[in-house]
Amino acid sequence: MTQPLISVENLSIKFHTDEGLITAVDKISFDIAPGEVLGLVGESGSGKSVTAKALMQLNSSNTVYTDDSRITLQTDDGTIDILELKKAKELNLIRGGAISMIFQEPMASFAPAITVGKQMVEQLMLHSSMTKKEAREHAIDMLDRVGISDAARRFDQHAFEFSGGMRQRAMIAMALSTKPKLLIADEPTTALDVTIQAQVIDLMKDLVEEFGMAILFITHDLGVIAQTADRVAVMYLGELVETGSVRQVIREPAHPYTQGLLNALPKLEKLDEPLTPVPGDIPSPLERPSGCVFHTRCSQFIEGTCDASIPSVTALADGHAAACFVVDQAVRGKTEVPA
Amino acid sequence: MSTPSHISIRNLSVHYGLGHKVLGERLVVKAIDDVSLDIPKGSFFGLVGESGSGKTTLGRAILKAAPITSGHVRYNDGEAEFDIANIGKAELKDYRKRAQLIFQDPYAALSPRMTVRDIIAEPLEVMGLTSSRDETDERVREIAAKCRLNLEHLRRFPHAFSGGQRQRISIARALVCQPKFIVADESVAALDVSIQADILNLLRTLQEDMDITFLFISHDLSVVAHTCDQVAVMYLGSIVETAPSRELFSTPRHPYTKALLSAIPSLDPDDRGRAQKLEGEIPSPANVPSGCRFHTRCPIAKDNCRVDAPAWRELAPEHMVACHYADETVAAAPL
Ligand SMILES: Nc1ncnc2c1ncn2[C@@H]1O[C@H](COP(=O)(O)OP(=O)(O)OP(=O)(O)O)[C@@H](O)[C@H]1O
Ligand SMILES: Nc1ncnc2c1ncn2[C@@H]1O[C@H](COP(=O)(O)OP(=O)(O)OP(=O)(O)O)[C@@H](O)[C@H]1O
Ligand SMILES: [Mg+2]
Ligand SMILES: [Mg+2]
């Protein structure tokens, strides 16, 4: 096994709020290998964005990472313990350097008053030894590579002069220009038309091949995951409930929540079947259910078990695992020799 | 057509002047350009197309919230009739009760300082539809229950709710004055799949219970396929195809409809990159291409497409299309 590029262990994220300390992410662990695309899915509020932001320490100042939380990044200069970084200078080396992030709303990535090109050049000069002239050439080349025609002229324009699809491309160009080892893409296509979305997905795939970088791809669209990810992690109320290869998770979802998400998806080849939502609403992080956090909405809930204790992770097949009592009992039933 | 039209649109144009001149000519954005369309009473009618194609503008023009440059929109719910382009002030007041909008963004649409009860009650109070607070409360409770909000919810403020619950609040608000026609503009776009399925089921149930006609605007074709009875496909201010939903998704005729369908990401991980992709972006509505407006991106465009605008013709019952070569596209596999 190759050494993971980034390794997240026991990550817990809490926030100080008016209503007290709330738990947004609870002891999650996952790795991303170099060049791997990990898809992170889950309902709104499940903790996808705060997890992603933790990888660059981008969460707001009311954030608490518990003491045993660890995020380690392998770089050419050795191992970096990201949550231990304190100085802005050290953090800025990671942000936009080894790790880049693209956001759902592209305007959030661009300063409104300066041109797209100037912003790209500033970032390049911060993270490389390029001269201004080299940085300019490289930035124009990147804009060109993401399919922005007339890149030299576009370089001198502001983001608001771009169309939605072009902004998304420019943001990707900027995020990739420093050749990051890890790209975090937080819902990069949710706001886009299917046509532009298809173009952006193609573009990202090409770039993975060309630059060999890893991607943490966050979305609630399982179709987009099926088209882009190597592995998938499913999150619910701050916990990882299932992980596996994209084929395992999409074809043989084990956790009832993953099954629910797949069932809720409108499918063009099944127009006669009614849409079946996961019943109920995601609980507030202030009222985390006891036992398995999903038990309040689970169709396979076992009374006295699921509401009483926390399920541990059950390994199903190579790299496929789920945290669920029902799954665990099924696996045991298969392997235990009947008395 | 057997069902009477609830909304009947004839040669509708909505053009916006762009202040500045280019080569002596004032630039005009043709957001809606000569559109004719019938929305049958009691239907769940889908409107799809890329960003900038004019979907919102069409919805707003029907609701008298976008300026009608030329053409007609006629409204007839069986009890009242309106000629929207020429509607008078008094009539408009009545029309506002009958035709409502559900907003796209459940986060932005709700005032943070009002309780859910007050948010839902506001349209009743503004339009003076109830005579006492008790009556208002009664109406609010009734519609809230239909939208699965309980009494306790009504006392809270919107920030305490999840995205799905907020969307149910804005639906309750749109329905409280018992409208007959609703424009739902990207009402589920901001929601994740499980909440989305829940809201779509709710809308369909309400439509049947309350006998409402829906214009459902969305850029998500799988959602439209599951929810709508009929669908119109819009491109650059113009309708290029309409058909019963099943037929549109099984036998799309316009190359644009086909391209939209094939761009939907497949759920099969072994089926990557199969989609036939549409290149480039939608042109500016201030500079509409000559002939067929889709010819600049069309995979099957021929010389005459650059010159002649295709006629609007019926290829099968209720299946209309504007494409010179729509007959040939049938032979090719639908996806
Ligand atoms: N700065 C903060 N202070 C307090 N709570 C926060 C803060 N940031 C996030 N949260 C809470 O943490 C939880 C997880 O939020 P997060 O943004 O990660 O969700 P998400 O999975 O990305 O959802 P979405 O799909 O809607 O983007 C939510 O309950 C959110 O309200
Ligand atoms: N008030 C206005 N002034 C000038 N142009 C406008 C105005 N309103 C809309 N437009 C233009 O009309 C065209 C159609 O816009 P519209 O908002 O109807 O598109 P849409 O199909 O709803 O797109 P989306 O999917 O992004 O919501 C766009 O090019 C838009 O920029
Ligand atoms: Mg998020
Ligand atoms: Mg719109």
PDB file of N, CA and C in Angstrom, chain B residues 127-207:
ATOM      1  N   MET B 127     -53.228  41.106   1.691  1.00  0.00           N
ATOM      2  CA  MET B 127     -54.320  41.159   0.722  1.00  0.00           C
ATOM      3  C   MET B 127     -55.679  41.301   1.396  1.00  0.00           C
ATOM      4  N   GLY B 128     -55.698  41.378   2.720  1.00  0.00           N
ATOM      5  CA  GLY B 128     -56.956  41.545   3.445  1.00  0.00           C
ATOM      6  C   GLY B 128     -57.940  40.422   3.192  1.00  0.00           C
ATOM      7  N   LEU B 129     -57.480  39.201   3.193  1.00  0.00           N
ATOM      8  CA  LEU B 129     -58.342  38.074   2.848  1.00  0.00           C
ATOM      9  C   LEU B 129     -59.078  37.498   4.042  1.00  0.00           C
ATOM     10  N   THR B 130     -58.669  37.899   5.251  1.00  0.00           N
ATOM     11  CA  THR B 130     -59.351  37.378   6.438  1.00  0.00           C
ATOM     12  C   THR B 130     -59.841  38.563   7.274  1.00  0.00           C
ATOM     13  N   SER B 131     -60.867  38.323   8.078  1.00  0.00           N
ATOM     14  CA  SER B 131     -61.458  39.446   8.806  1.00  0.00           C
ATOM     15  C   SER B 131     -61.058  39.473  10.281  1.00  0.00           C
ATOM     16  N   SER B 132     -60.523  38.388  10.799  1.00  0.00           N
ATOM     17  CA  SER B 132     -60.111  38.413  12.201  1.00  0.00           C
ATOM     18  C   SER B 132     -58.825  37.612  12.369  1.00  0.00           C
ATOM     19  N   ARG B 133     -58.146  37.833  13.496  1.00  0.00           N
ATOM     20  CA  ARG B 133     -56.926  37.106  13.769  1.00  0.00           C
ATOM     21  C   ARG B 133     -57.212  35.611  13.904  1.00  0.00           C
ATOM     22  N   ASP B 134     -58.349  35.298  14.483  1.00  0.00           N
ATOM     23  CA  ASP B 134     -58.708  33.889  14.623  1.00  0.00           C
ATOM     24  C   ASP B 134     -58.842  33.205  13.267  1.00  0.00           C
ATOM     25  N   GLU B 135     -59.475  33.926  12.361  1.00  0.00           N
ATOM     26  CA  GLU B 135     -59.655  33.348  11.028  1.00  0.00           C
ATOM     27  C   GLU B 135     -58.290  33.140  10.356  1.00  0.00           C
ATOM     28  N   THR B 136     -57.420  34.146  10.491  1.00  0.00           N
ATOM     29  CA  THR B 136     -56.075  34.028   9.928  1.00  0.00           C
ATOM     30  C   THR B 136     -55.362  32.807  10.519  1.00  0.00           C
ATOM     31  N   ASP B 137     -55.404  32.704  11.854  1.00  0.00           N
ATOM     32  CA  ASP B 137     -54.740  31.576  12.505  1.00  0.00           C
ATOM     33  C   ASP B 137     -55.263  30.240  11.996  1.00  0.00           C
ATOM     34  N   GLU B 138     -56.562  30.197  11.822  1.00  0.00           N
ATOM     35  CA  GLU B 138     -57.195  28.983  11.338  1.00  0.00           C
ATOM     36  C   GLU B 138     -56.639  28.599   9.958  1.00  0.00           C
ATOM     37  N   ARG B 139     -56.602  29.609   9.066  1.00  0.00           N
ATOM     38  CA  ARG B 139     -56.097  29.349   7.706  1.00  0.00           C
ATOM     39  C   ARG B 139     -54.619  28.940   7.747  1.00  0.00           C
ATOM     40  N   VAL B 140     -53.846  29.615   8.590  1.00  0.00           N
ATOM     41  CA  VAL B 140     -52.417  29.301   8.682  1.00  0.00           C
ATOM     42  C   VAL B 140     -52.228  27.868   9.180  1.00  0.00           C
ATOM     43  N   ARG B 141     -52.983  27.488  10.209  1.00  0.00           N
ATOM     44  CA  ARG B 141     -52.829  26.147  10.775  1.00  0.00           C
ATOM     45  C   ARG B 141     -53.186  25.072   9.759  1.00  0.00           C
ATOM     46  N   GLU B 142     -54.244  25.360   9.023  1.00  0.00           N
ATOM     47  CA  GLU B 142     -54.711  24.396   8.031  1.00  0.00           C
ATOM     48  C   GLU B 142     -53.629  24.124   6.972  1.00  0.00           C
ATOM     49  N   ILE B 143     -53.074  25.202   6.417  1.00  0.00           N
ATOM     50  CA  ILE B 143     -52.093  25.018   5.347  1.00  0.00           C
ATOM     51  C   ILE B 143     -50.777  24.478   5.918  1.00  0.00           C
ATOM     52  N   ALA B 144     -50.423  24.894   7.138  1.00  0.00           N
ATOM     53  CA  ALA B 144     -49.197  24.391   7.757  1.00  0.00           C
ATOM     54  C   ALA B 144     -49.285  22.878   7.923  1.00  0.00           C
ATOM     55  N   ALA B 145     -50.462  22.398   8.348  1.00  0.00           N
ATOM     56  CA  ALA B 145     -50.620  20.954   8.527  1.00  0.00           C
ATOM     57  C   ALA B 145     -50.438  20.237   7.193  1.00  0.00           C
ATOM     58  N   LYS B 146     -51.006  20.809   6.126  1.00  0.00           N
ATOM     59  CA  LYS B 146     -50.832  20.208   4.794  1.00  0.00           C
ATOM     60  C   LYS B 146     -49.365  20.124   4.414  1.00  0.00           C
ATOM     61  N   CYS B 147     -48.584  21.107   4.853  1.00  0.00           N
ATOM     62  CA  CYS B 147     -47.158  21.126   4.529  1.00  0.00           C
ATOM     63  C   CYS B 147     -46.315  20.477   5.645  1.00  0.00           C
ATOM     64  N   ARG B 148     -46.970  19.730   6.499  1.00  0.00           N
ATOM     65  CA  ARG B 148     -46.321  18.980   7.574  1.00  0.00           C
ATOM     66  C   ARG B 148     -45.497  19.869   8.506  1.00  0.00           C
ATOM     67  N   LEU B 149     -46.095  20.995   8.909  1.00  0.00           N
ATOM     68  CA  LEU B 149     -45.493  21.840   9.950  1.00  0.00           C
ATOM     69  C   LEU B 149     -46.460  21.814  11.124  1.00  0.00           C
ATOM     70  N   ASN B 150     -45.945  21.606  12.332  1.00  0.00           N
ATOM     71  CA  ASN B 150     -46.876  21.524  13.462  1.00  0.00           C
ATOM     72  C   ASN B 150     -46.962  22.850  14.219  1.00  0.00           C
ATOM     73  N   LEU B 151     -47.829  22.886  15.241  1.00  0.00           N
ATOM     74  CA  LEU B 151     -48.080  24.126  15.973  1.00  0.00           C
ATOM     75  C   LEU B 151     -46.813  24.676  16.607  1.00  0.00           C
ATOM     76  N   GLU B 152     -45.987  23.777  17.064  1.00  0.00           N
ATOM     77  CA  GLU B 152     -44.763  24.222  17.707  1.00  0.00           C
ATOM     78  C   GLU B 152     -43.843  24.934  16.698  1.00  0.00           C
ATOM     79  N   HIS B 153     -43.801  24.390  15.482  1.00  0.00           N
ATOM     80  CA  HIS B 153     -43.008  25.015  14.418  1.00  0.00           C
ATOM     81  C   HIS B 153     -43.434  26.458  14.188  1.00  0.00           C
ATOM     82  N   LEU B 154     -44.750  26.701  14.275  1.00  0.00           N
ATOM     83  CA  LEU B 154     -45.278  28.017  13.917  1.00  0.00           C
ATOM     84  C   LEU B 154     -44.770  29.115  14.848  1.00  0.00           C
ATOM     85  N   ARG B 155     -44.408  28.748  16.064  1.00  0.00           N
ATOM     86  CA  ARG B 155     -43.944  29.750  17.020  1.00  0.00           C
ATOM     87  C   ARG B 155     -42.473  30.106  16.837  1.00  0.00           C
ATOM     88  N   ARG B 156     -41.751  29.269  16.076  1.00  0.00           N
ATOM     89  CA  ARG B 156     -40.303  29.467  15.978  1.00  0.00           C
ATOM     90  C   ARG B 156     -39.926  30.432  14.855  1.00  0.00           C
ATOM     91  N   PHE B 157     -38.639  30.787  14.841  1.00  0.00           N
ATOM     92  CA  PHE B 157     -38.101  31.639  13.781  1.00  0.00           C
ATOM     93  C   PHE B 157     -37.421  30.764  12.734  1.00  0.00           C
ATOM     94  N   PRO B 158     -37.349  31.252  11.480  1.00  0.00           N
ATOM     95  CA  PRO B 158     -36.880  30.369  10.407  1.00  0.00           C
ATOM     96  C   PRO B 158     -35.452  29.841  10.581  1.00  0.00           C
ATOM     97  N   HIS B 159     -34.589  30.566  11.299  1.00  0.00           N
ATOM     98  CA  HIS B 159     -33.200  30.083  11.386  1.00  0.00           C
ATOM     99  C   HIS B 159     -33.107  28.741  12.104  1.00  0.00           C
ATOM    100  N   ALA B 160     -34.151  28.396  12.859  1.00  0.00           N
ATOM    101  CA  ALA B 160     -34.125  27.135  13.596  1.00  0.00           C
ATOM    102  C   ALA B 160     -34.494  25.936  12.723  1.00  0.00           C
ATOM    103  N   PHE B 161     -34.667  26.154  11.416  1.00  0.00           N
ATOM    104  CA  PHE B 161     -35.136  25.065  10.570  1.00  0.00           C
ATOM    105  C   PHE B 161     -34.100  24.597   9.554  1.00  0.00           C
ATOM    106  N   SER B 162     -34.239  23.354   9.154  1.00  0.00           N
ATOM    107  CA  SER B 162     -33.371  22.811   8.108  1.00  0.00           C
ATOM    108  C   SER B 162     -33.859  23.305   6.745  1.00  0.00           C
ATOM    109  N   GLY B 163     -33.051  23.063   5.718  1.00  0.00           N
ATOM    110  CA  GLY B 163     -33.397  23.509   4.371  1.00  0.00           C
ATOM    111  C   GLY B 163     -34.752  22.987   3.901  1.00  0.00           C
ATOM    112  N   GLY B 164     -35.003  21.702   4.168  1.00  0.00           N
ATOM    113  CA  GLY B 164     -36.259  21.106   3.733  1.00  0.00           C
ATOM    114  C   GLY B 164     -37.451  21.726   4.450  1.00  0.00           C
ATOM    115  N   GLN B 165     -37.284  21.957   5.749  1.00  0.00           N
ATOM    116  CA  GLN B 165     -38.375  22.572   6.510  1.00  0.00           C
ATOM    117  C   GLN B 165     -38.631  23.998   6.032  1.00  0.00           C
ATOM    118  N   ARG B 166     -37.541  24.722   5.752  1.00  0.00           N
ATOM    119  CA  ARG B 166     -37.725  26.097   5.253  1.00  0.00           C
ATOM    120  C   ARG B 166     -38.462  26.110   3.934  1.00  0.00           C
ATOM    121  N   GLN B 167     -38.133  25.127   3.084  1.00  0.00           N
ATOM    122  CA  GLN B 167     -38.829  25.095   1.797  1.00  0.00           C
ATOM    123  C   GLN B 167     -40.304  24.813   2.021  1.00  0.00           C
ATOM    124  N   ARG B 168     -40.637  23.988   3.020  1.00  0.00           N
ATOM    125  CA  ARG B 168     -42.046  23.727   3.316  1.00  0.00           C
ATOM    126  C   ARG B 168     -42.733  24.999   3.827  1.00  0.00           C
ATOM    127  N   ILE B 169     -41.993  25.821   4.565  1.00  0.00           N
ATOM    128  CA  ILE B 169     -42.559  27.096   5.032  1.00  0.00           C
ATOM    129  C   ILE B 169     -42.869  27.995   3.837  1.00  0.00           C
ATOM    130  N   SER B 170     -41.931  28.096   2.883  1.00  0.00           N
ATOM    131  CA  SER B 170     -42.242  28.988   1.757  1.00  0.00           C
ATOM    132  C   SER B 170     -43.351  28.429   0.884  1.00  0.00           C
ATOM    133  N   ILE B 171     -43.489  27.118   0.845  1.00  0.00           N
ATOM    134  CA  ILE B 171     -44.613  26.543   0.097  1.00  0.00           C
ATOM    135  C   ILE B 171     -45.937  26.886   0.802  1.00  0.00           C
ATOM    136  N   ALA B 172     -45.951  26.743   2.118  1.00  0.00           N
ATOM    137  CA  ALA B 172     -47.167  27.078   2.875  1.00  0.00           C
ATOM    138  C   ALA B 172     -47.549  28.535   2.643  1.00  0.00           C
ATOM    139  N   ARG B 173     -46.547  29.401   2.627  1.00  0.00           N
ATOM    140  CA  ARG B 173     -46.809  30.825   2.411  1.00  0.00           C
ATOM    141  C   ARG B 173     -47.413  31.068   1.027  1.00  0.00           C
ATOM    142  N   ALA B 174     -46.902  30.368   0.022  1.00  0.00           N
ATOM    143  CA  ALA B 174     -47.431  30.559  -1.333  1.00  0.00           C
ATOM    144  C   ALA B 174     -48.841  29.994  -1.462  1.00  0.00           C
ATOM    145  N   LEU B 175     -49.163  28.984  -0.660  1.00  0.00           N
ATOM    146  CA  LEU B 175     -50.455  28.314  -0.829  1.00  0.00           C
ATOM    147  C   LEU B 175     -51.561  28.873   0.054  1.00  0.00           C
ATOM    148  N   VAL B 176     -51.201  29.730   1.019  1.00  0.00           N
ATOM    149  CA  VAL B 176     -52.169  30.101   2.044  1.00  0.00           C
ATOM    150  C   VAL B 176     -53.374  30.859   1.485  1.00  0.00           C
ATOM    151  N   CYS B 177     -53.192  31.612   0.388  1.00  0.00           N
ATOM    152  CA  CYS B 177     -54.376  32.272  -0.168  1.00  0.00           C
ATOM    153  C   CYS B 177     -55.045  31.433  -1.254  1.00  0.00           C
ATOM    154  N   GLN B 178     -54.833  30.147  -1.208  1.00  0.00           N
ATOM    155  CA  GLN B 178     -55.486  29.187  -2.105  1.00  0.00           C
ATOM    156  C   GLN B 178     -55.399  29.584  -3.569  1.00  0.00           C
ATOM    157  N   PRO B 179     -54.169  29.721  -4.066  1.00  0.00           N
ATOM    158  CA  PRO B 179     -54.008  30.096  -5.466  1.00  0.00           C
ATOM    159  C   PRO B 179     -54.420  28.962  -6.394  1.00  0.00           C
ATOM    160  N   LYS B 180     -54.646  29.306  -7.639  1.00  0.00           N
ATOM    161  CA  LYS B 180     -55.013  28.309  -8.649  1.00  0.00           C
ATOM    162  C   LYS B 180     -53.833  27.982  -9.556  1.00  0.00           C
ATOM    163  N   PHE B 181     -52.856  28.902  -9.564  1.00  0.00           N
ATOM    164  CA  PHE B 181     -51.709  28.707 -10.458  1.00  0.00           C
ATOM    165  C   PHE B 181     -50.429  29.067  -9.703  1.00  0.00           C
ATOM    166  N   ILE B 182     -49.435  28.193  -9.821  1.00  0.00           N
ATOM    167  CA  ILE B 182     -48.185  28.436  -9.097  1.00  0.00           C
ATOM    168  C   ILE B 182     -46.984  28.291 -10.011  1.00  0.00           C
ATOM    169  N   VAL B 183     -46.072  29.256  -9.931  1.00  0.00           N
ATOM    170  CA  VAL B 183     -44.787  29.114 -10.590  1.00  0.00           C
ATOM    171  C   VAL B 183     -43.786  28.690  -9.520  1.00  0.00           C
ATOM    172  N   ALA B 184     -43.227  27.500  -9.665  1.00  0.00           N
ATOM    173  CA  ALA B 184     -42.213  27.021  -8.720  1.00  0.00           C
ATOM    174  C   ALA B 184     -40.877  27.112  -9.443  1.00  0.00           C
ATOM    175  N   ASP B 185     -40.090  28.143  -9.114  1.00  0.00           N
ATOM    176  CA  ASP B 185     -38.854  28.410  -9.855  1.00  0.00           C
ATOM    177  C   ASP B 185     -37.667  27.778  -9.131  1.00  0.00           C
ATOM    178  N   GLU B 186     -37.173  26.682  -9.643  1.00  0.00           N
ATOM    179  CA  GLU B 186     -36.025  25.966  -9.050  1.00  0.00           C
ATOM    180  C   GLU B 186     -36.257  25.723  -7.562  1.00  0.00           C
ATOM    181  N   SER B 187     -37.469  25.280  -7.222  1.00  0.00           N
ATOM    182  CA  SER B 187     -37.832  25.156  -5.812  1.00  0.00           C
ATOM    183  C   SER B 187     -37.105  24.044  -5.079  1.00  0.00           C
ATOM    184  N   VAL B 188     -36.486  23.139  -5.782  1.00  0.00           N
ATOM    185  CA  VAL B 188     -35.779  22.064  -5.083  1.00  0.00           C
ATOM    186  C   VAL B 188     -34.285  22.068  -5.402  1.00  0.00           C
ATOM    187  N   ALA B 189     -33.834  23.059  -6.167  1.00  0.00           N
ATOM    188  CA  ALA B 189     -32.450  23.041  -6.648  1.00  0.00           C
ATOM    189  C   ALA B 189     -31.440  23.103  -5.505  1.00  0.00           C
ATOM    190  N   ALA B 190     -31.791  23.826  -4.430  1.00  0.00           N
ATOM    191  CA  ALA B 190     -30.815  24.013  -3.361  1.00  0.00           C
ATOM    192  C   ALA B 190     -30.857  22.873  -2.342  1.00  0.00           C
ATOM    193  N   LEU B 191     -31.724  21.899  -2.565  1.00  0.00           N
ATOM    194  CA  LEU B 191     -31.919  20.861  -1.546  1.00  0.00           C
ATOM    195  C   LEU B 191     -31.182  19.586  -1.923  1.00  0.00           C
ATOM    196  N   ASP B 192     -30.763  18.816  -0.907  1.00  0.00           N
ATOM    197  CA  ASP B 192     -30.115  17.556  -1.262  1.00  0.00           C
ATOM    198  C   ASP B 192     -31.155  16.501  -1.613  1.00  0.00           C
ATOM    199  N   VAL B 193     -30.697  15.399  -2.202  1.00  0.00           N
ATOM    200  CA  VAL B 193     -31.616  14.450  -2.849  1.00  0.00           C
ATOM    201  C   VAL B 193     -32.749  13.955  -1.974  1.00  0.00           C
ATOM    202  N   SER B 194     -32.491  13.684  -0.692  1.00  0.00           N
ATOM    203  CA  SER B 194     -33.563  13.075   0.080  1.00  0.00           C
ATOM    204  C   SER B 194     -34.637  14.110   0.410  1.00  0.00           C
ATOM    205  N   ILE B 195     -34.226  15.334   0.732  1.00  0.00           N
ATOM    206  CA  ILE B 195     -35.205  16.382   1.013  1.00  0.00           C
ATOM    207  C   ILE B 195     -35.946  16.735  -0.275  1.00  0.00           C
ATOM    208  N   GLN B 196     -35.202  16.726  -1.366  1.00  0.00           N
ATOM    209  CA  GLN B 196     -35.780  17.037  -2.669  1.00  0.00           C
ATOM    210  C   GLN B 196     -36.932  16.084  -2.996  1.00  0.00           C
ATOM    211  N   ALA B 197     -36.703  14.796  -2.794  1.00  0.00           N
ATOM    212  CA  ALA B 197     -37.744  13.805  -3.083  1.00  0.00           C
ATOM    213  C   ALA B 197     -38.978  14.087  -2.218  1.00  0.00           C
ATOM    214  N   ASP B 198     -38.745  14.449  -0.979  1.00  0.00           N
ATOM    215  CA  ASP B 198     -39.824  14.746  -0.037  1.00  0.00           C
ATOM    216  C   ASP B 198     -40.650  15.946  -0.514  1.00  0.00           C
ATOM    217  N   ILE B 199     -39.976  17.021  -0.926  1.00  0.00           N
ATOM    218  CA  ILE B 199     -40.676  18.236  -1.363  1.00  0.00           C
ATOM    219  C   ILE B 199     -41.438  17.983  -2.671  1.00  0.00           C
ATOM    220  N   LEU B 200     -40.822  17.213  -3.579  1.00  0.00           N
ATOM    221  CA  LEU B 200     -41.507  16.920  -4.846  1.00  0.00           C
ATOM    222  C   LEU B 200     -42.786  16.139  -4.592  1.00  0.00           C
ATOM    223  N   ASN B 201     -42.719  15.147  -3.697  1.00  0.00           N
ATOM    224  CA  ASN B 201     -43.925  14.387  -3.361  1.00  0.00           C
ATOM    225  C   ASN B 201     -44.979  15.300  -2.750  1.00  0.00           C
ATOM    226  N   LEU B 202     -44.529  16.206  -1.890  1.00  0.00           N
ATOM    227  CA  LEU B 202     -45.457  17.138  -1.245  1.00  0.00           C
ATOM    228  C   LEU B 202     -46.151  18.028  -2.283  1.00  0.00           C
ATOM    229  N   LEU B 203     -45.378  18.573  -3.214  1.00  0.00           N
ATOM    230  CA  LEU B 203     -45.958  19.449  -4.237  1.00  0.00           C
ATOM    231  C   LEU B 203     -47.013  18.716  -5.060  1.00  0.00           C
ATOM    232  N   ARG B 204     -46.699  17.483  -5.432  1.00  0.00           N
ATOM    233  CA  ARG B 204     -47.666  16.718  -6.236  1.00  0.00           C
ATOM    234  C   ARG B 204     -48.940  16.430  -5.454  1.00  0.00           C
ATOM    235  N   THR B 205     -48.791  16.082  -4.182  1.00  0.00           N
ATOM    236  CA  THR B 205     -49.983  15.823  -3.366  1.00  0.00           C
ATOM    237  C   THR B 205     -50.831  17.081  -3.238  1.00  0.00           C
ATOM    238  N   LEU B 206     -50.176  18.202  -2.967  1.00  0.00           N
ATOM    239  CA  LEU B 206     -50.907  19.458  -2.805  1.00  0.00           C
ATOM    240  C   LEU B 206     -51.607  19.831  -4.105  1.00  0.00           C
ATOM    241  N   GLN B 207     -50.923  19.584  -5.214  1.00  0.00           N
ATOM    242  CA  GLN B 207     -51.511  19.929  -6.501  1.00  0.00           C
ATOM    243  C   GLN B 207     -52.821  19.176  -6.712  1.00  0.00           C
TER     244      GLN B 207
END
